[in-house]
Coordinates of C-alpha atoms and ligand atoms in Angstrom, one line a residue:
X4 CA 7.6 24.5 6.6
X5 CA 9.0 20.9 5.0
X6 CA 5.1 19.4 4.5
X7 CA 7.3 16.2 3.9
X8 CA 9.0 16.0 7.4
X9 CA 5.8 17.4 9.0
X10 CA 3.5 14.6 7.7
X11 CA 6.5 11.9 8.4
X12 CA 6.2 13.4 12.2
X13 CA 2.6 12.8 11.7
X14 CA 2.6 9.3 10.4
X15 CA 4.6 7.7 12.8
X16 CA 2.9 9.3 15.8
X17 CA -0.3 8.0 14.3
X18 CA 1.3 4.6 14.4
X19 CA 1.0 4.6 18.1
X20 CA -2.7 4.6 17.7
X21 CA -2.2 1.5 14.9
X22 CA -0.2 -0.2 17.8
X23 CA -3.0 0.3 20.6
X24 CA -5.7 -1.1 18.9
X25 CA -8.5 0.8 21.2
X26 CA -11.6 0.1 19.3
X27 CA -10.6 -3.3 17.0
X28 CA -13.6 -4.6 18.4
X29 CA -16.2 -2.6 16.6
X30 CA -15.7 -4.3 13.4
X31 CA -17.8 -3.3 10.4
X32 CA -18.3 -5.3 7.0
X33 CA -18.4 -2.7 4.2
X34 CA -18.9 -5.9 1.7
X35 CA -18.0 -9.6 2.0
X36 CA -14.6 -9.5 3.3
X37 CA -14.3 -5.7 3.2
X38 CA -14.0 -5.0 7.1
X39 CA -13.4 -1.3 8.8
X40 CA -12.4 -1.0 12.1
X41 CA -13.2 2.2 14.9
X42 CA -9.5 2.0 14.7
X43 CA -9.7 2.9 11.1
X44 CA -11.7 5.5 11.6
X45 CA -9.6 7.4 14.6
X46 CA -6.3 7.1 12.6
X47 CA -7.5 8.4 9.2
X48 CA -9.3 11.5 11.7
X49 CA -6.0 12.1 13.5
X50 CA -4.0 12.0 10.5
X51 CA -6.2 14.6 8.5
X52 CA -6.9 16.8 11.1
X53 CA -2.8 17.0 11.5
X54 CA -2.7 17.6 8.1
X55 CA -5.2 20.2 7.6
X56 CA -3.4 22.0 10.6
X57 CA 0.0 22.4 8.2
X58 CA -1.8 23.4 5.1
X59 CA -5.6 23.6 4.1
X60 CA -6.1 23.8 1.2
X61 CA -4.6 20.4 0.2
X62 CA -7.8 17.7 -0.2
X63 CA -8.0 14.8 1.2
X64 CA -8.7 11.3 -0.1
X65 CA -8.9 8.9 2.3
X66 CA -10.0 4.7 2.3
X67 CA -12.7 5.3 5.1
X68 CA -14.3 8.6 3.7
X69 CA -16.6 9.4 0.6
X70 CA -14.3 10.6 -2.1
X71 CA -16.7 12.1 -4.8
X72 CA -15.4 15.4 -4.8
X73 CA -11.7 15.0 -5.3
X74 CA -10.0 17.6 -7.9
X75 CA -7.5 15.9 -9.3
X76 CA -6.2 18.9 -11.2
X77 CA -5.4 20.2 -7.3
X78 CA -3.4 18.6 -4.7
X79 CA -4.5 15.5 -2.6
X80 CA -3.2 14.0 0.2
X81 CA -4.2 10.1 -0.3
X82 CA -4.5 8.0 3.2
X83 CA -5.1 4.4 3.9
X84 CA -5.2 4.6 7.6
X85 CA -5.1 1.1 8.0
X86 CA -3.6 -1.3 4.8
X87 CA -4.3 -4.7 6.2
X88 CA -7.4 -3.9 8.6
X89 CA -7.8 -8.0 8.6
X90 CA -4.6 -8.5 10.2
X91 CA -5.3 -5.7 12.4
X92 CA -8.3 -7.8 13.5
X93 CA -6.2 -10.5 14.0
X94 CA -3.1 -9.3 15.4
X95 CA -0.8 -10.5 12.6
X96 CA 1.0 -7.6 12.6
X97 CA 1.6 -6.7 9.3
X98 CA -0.4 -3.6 9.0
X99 CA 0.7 -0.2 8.2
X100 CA -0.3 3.7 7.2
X101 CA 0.1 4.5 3.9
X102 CA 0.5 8.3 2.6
X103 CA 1.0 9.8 -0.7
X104 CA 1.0 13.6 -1.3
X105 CA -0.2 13.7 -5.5
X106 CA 0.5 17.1 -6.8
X107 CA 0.4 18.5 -10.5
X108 CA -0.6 15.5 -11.2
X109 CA 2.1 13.2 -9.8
X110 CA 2.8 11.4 -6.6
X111 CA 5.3 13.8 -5.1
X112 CA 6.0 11.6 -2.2
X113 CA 4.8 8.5 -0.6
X114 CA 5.4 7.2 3.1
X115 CA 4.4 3.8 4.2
X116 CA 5.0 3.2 8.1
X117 CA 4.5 0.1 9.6
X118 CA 4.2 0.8 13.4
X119 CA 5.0 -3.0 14.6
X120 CA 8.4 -3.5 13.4
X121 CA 8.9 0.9 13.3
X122 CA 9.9 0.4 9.3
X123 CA 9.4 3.4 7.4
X124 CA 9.7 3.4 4.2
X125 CA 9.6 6.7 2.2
X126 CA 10.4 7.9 -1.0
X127 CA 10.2 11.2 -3.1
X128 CA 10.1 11.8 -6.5
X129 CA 13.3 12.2 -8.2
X130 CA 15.3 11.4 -4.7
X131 CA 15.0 7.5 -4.1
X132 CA 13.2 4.9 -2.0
X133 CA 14.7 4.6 1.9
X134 CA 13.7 2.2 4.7
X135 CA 14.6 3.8 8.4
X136 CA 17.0 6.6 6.5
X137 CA 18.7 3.9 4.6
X138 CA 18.8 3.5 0.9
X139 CA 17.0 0.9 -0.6
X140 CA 16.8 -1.1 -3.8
X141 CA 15.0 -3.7 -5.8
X142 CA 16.2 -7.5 -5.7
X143 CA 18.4 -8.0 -9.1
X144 CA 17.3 -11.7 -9.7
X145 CA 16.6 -12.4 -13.0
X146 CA 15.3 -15.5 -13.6
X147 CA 11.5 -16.1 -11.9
X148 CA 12.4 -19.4 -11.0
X149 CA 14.4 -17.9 -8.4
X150 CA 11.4 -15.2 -7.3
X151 CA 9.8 -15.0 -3.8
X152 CA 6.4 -13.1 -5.3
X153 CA 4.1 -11.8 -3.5
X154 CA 0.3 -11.6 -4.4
X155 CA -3.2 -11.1 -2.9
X156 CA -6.0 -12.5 -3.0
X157 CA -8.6 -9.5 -3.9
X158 CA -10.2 -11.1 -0.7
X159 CA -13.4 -9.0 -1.5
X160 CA -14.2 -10.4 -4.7
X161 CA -14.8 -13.5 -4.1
X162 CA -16.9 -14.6 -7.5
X163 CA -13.3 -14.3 -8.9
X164 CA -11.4 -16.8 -6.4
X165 CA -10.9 -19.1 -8.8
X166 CA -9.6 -17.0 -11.6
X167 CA -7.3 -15.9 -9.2
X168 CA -5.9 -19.2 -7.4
X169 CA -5.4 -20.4 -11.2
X170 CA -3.1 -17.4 -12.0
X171 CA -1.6 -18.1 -8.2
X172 CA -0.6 -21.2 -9.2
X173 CA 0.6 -20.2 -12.6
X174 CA 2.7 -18.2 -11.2
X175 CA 3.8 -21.0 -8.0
X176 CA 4.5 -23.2 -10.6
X177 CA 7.2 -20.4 -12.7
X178 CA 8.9 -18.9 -9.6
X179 CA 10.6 -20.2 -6.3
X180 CA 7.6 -19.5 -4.2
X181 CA 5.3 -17.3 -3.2
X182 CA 4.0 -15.1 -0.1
X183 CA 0.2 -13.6 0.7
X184 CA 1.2 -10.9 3.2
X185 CA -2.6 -8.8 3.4
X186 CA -1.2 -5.6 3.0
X187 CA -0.7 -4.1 -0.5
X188 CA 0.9 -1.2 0.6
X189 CA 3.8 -3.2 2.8
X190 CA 4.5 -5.9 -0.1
X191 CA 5.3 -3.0 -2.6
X192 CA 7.6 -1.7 0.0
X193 CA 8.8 -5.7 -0.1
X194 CA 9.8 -5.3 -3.8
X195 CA 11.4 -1.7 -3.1
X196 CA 13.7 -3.0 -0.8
X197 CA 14.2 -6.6 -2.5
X198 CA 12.8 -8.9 0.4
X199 CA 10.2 -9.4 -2.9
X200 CA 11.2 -9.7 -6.5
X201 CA 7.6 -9.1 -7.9
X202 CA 4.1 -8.6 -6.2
X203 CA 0.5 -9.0 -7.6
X204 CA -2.8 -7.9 -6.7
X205 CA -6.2 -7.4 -8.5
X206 CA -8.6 -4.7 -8.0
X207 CA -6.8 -2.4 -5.6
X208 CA -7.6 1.2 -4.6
X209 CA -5.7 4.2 -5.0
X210 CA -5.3 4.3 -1.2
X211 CA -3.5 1.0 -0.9
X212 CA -1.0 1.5 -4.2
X213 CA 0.2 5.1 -4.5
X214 CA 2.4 5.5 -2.0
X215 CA 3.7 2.0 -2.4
X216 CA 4.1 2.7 -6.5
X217 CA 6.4 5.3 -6.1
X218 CA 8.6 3.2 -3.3
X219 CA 8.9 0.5 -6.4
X220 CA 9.8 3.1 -8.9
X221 CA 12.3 5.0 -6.7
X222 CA 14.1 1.9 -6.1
X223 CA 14.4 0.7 -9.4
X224 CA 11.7 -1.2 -9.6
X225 CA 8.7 -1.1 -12.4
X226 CA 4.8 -0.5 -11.4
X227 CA 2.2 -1.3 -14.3
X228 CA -1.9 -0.9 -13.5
X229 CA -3.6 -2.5 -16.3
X230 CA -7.3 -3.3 -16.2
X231 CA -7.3 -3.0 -12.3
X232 CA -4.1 -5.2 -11.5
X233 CA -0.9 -4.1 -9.9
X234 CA 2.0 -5.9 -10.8
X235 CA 5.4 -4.5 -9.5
X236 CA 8.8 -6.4 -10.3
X237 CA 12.0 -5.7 -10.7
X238 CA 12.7 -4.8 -13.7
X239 CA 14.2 -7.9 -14.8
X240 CA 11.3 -9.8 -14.4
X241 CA 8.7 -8.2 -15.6
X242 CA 8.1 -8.8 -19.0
X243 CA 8.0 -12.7 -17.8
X244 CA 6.4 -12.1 -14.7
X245 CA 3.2 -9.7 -16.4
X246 CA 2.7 -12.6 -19.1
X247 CA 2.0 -15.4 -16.6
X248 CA -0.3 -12.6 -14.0
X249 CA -1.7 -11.3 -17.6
X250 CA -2.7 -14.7 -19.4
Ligands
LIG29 P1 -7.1 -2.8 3.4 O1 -6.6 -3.7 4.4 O2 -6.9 -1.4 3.6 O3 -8.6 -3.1 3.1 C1 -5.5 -7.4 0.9 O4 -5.8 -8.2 -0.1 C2 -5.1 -6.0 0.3 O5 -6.2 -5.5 -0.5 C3 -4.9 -5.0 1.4 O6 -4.0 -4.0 1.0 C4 -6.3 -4.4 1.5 O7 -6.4 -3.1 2.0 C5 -6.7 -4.4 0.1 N1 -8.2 -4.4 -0.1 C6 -9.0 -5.4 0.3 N2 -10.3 -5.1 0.0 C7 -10.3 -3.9 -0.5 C8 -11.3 -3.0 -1.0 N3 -12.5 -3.3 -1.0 N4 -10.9 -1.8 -1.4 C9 -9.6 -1.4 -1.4 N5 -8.6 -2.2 -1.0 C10 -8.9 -3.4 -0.5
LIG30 CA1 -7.6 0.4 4.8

């Protein structure tokens, strides 16, 4: 059994139930601006119910799920059901599922499917980063003046707003422009395949970068996490991109 295929199969079925939004109505607020959907919920169930049908004794850690009892010296699947549950509310669009499979500890292979435009976007370790079976690269500008950066807003931390529109506009004022997508997961697939020369977020989970990381890596790209901030570039970039995001 390929567990890689398999959970592809898996992911972009699960997409259907992304697209059908049955459910988006019961919304829960987890914290300020921290929302969870019923649609949430039934995906991440599907998904690890699929999963534990191919192999269990792989564990699972998932965004919508308590996590306390994940070995990490065994292997984990890591699930966001749902990266970008806000625009899910709203119909934006722009949401996808996001899987990693971490084994020995390493991120083996990550899949990132976004169910309204049927991208996927997969890479394994060692083998490259694709978008619908196609190879796929990072951008090769090298001056940030001419970068289209994405970065969030860490919309549930709002005590650090204005920490964070200041280094937004830092970094406006150094590149060509920037983008605010609302899904970690899809704007490190951005930078894998170059629509994005550099992306930015502050305290992220593990659910919404590890699949995403090794996308960015596999395409050439560079991932650092330092003190609870992504920043993916090209590799270019980054040194200039990490002082203005890091100042
Ligand atoms: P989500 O949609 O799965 O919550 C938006 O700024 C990005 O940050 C999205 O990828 C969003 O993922 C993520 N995000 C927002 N709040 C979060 C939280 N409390 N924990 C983890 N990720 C969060
Ligand atoms: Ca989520």
């Amino acid at each position: 059994m390929d567990l890689y295929q398999e959970a592809k199969e898996i992911i972009i079925k699960a997409g259907e139930q992304v697209l059908e939004r049955n459910g988006i109505e019961e919304i829960k607020e987890k914290g300020k601006a921290d929302y969870v959907t019923a649609v949430d919920f039934q995906v991440q169930q599907l998904i690890f119910k699929k999963l534990l049908e191919l192999d269990d004794s792989i564990q699972f850690l998932g965004e919508e799920k308590d996590n306390e009892e994940i070995d990490f010296h065994k292997n984990i699947w890591i699930l966001d059901p749902v990266d970008g549950t806000t625009n899910l509310i709203h119909d934006f669009q722009h949401s996808v599922i996001s899987l990693a499979y971490y084994e020995q500890g390493k991120v083996q292979f990550g899949i990132v499917y976004n169910p309204f435009s049927k991208e996927l976007f997969e890479a394994k370790l060692g083998e490259g980063a694709y978008r619908n079976g196609e190879k796929i690269k990072v951008s090769q500008n090298e001056n940030l003046s001419e970068c289209l950066i994405g970065m969030g807003t860490a919309p549930t931390y709002r005590q650090n707003a204005d920490t964070n529109f200041k280094r937004m506009r830092n970094v406006y004022d150094g590149c060509q422009d920037i983008r605010r997508i609302g899904s970690a997961a899809l704007e490190l697939c951005y930078v894998a395949c170059g629509r994005l020369d550099g992306f930015f977020e502050e305290n992220l989970k593990i659910w919404d970068y590890a699949a995403g990381k090794l996308l960015v890596q596999e395409a050439g790209g560079q991932v650092e996490i330092l003190e609870n901030k992504v920043i993916a570039s090209n590799p270019a970039i980054m040194e200039a991109f990490k002082k203005i995001v890091m100042e």
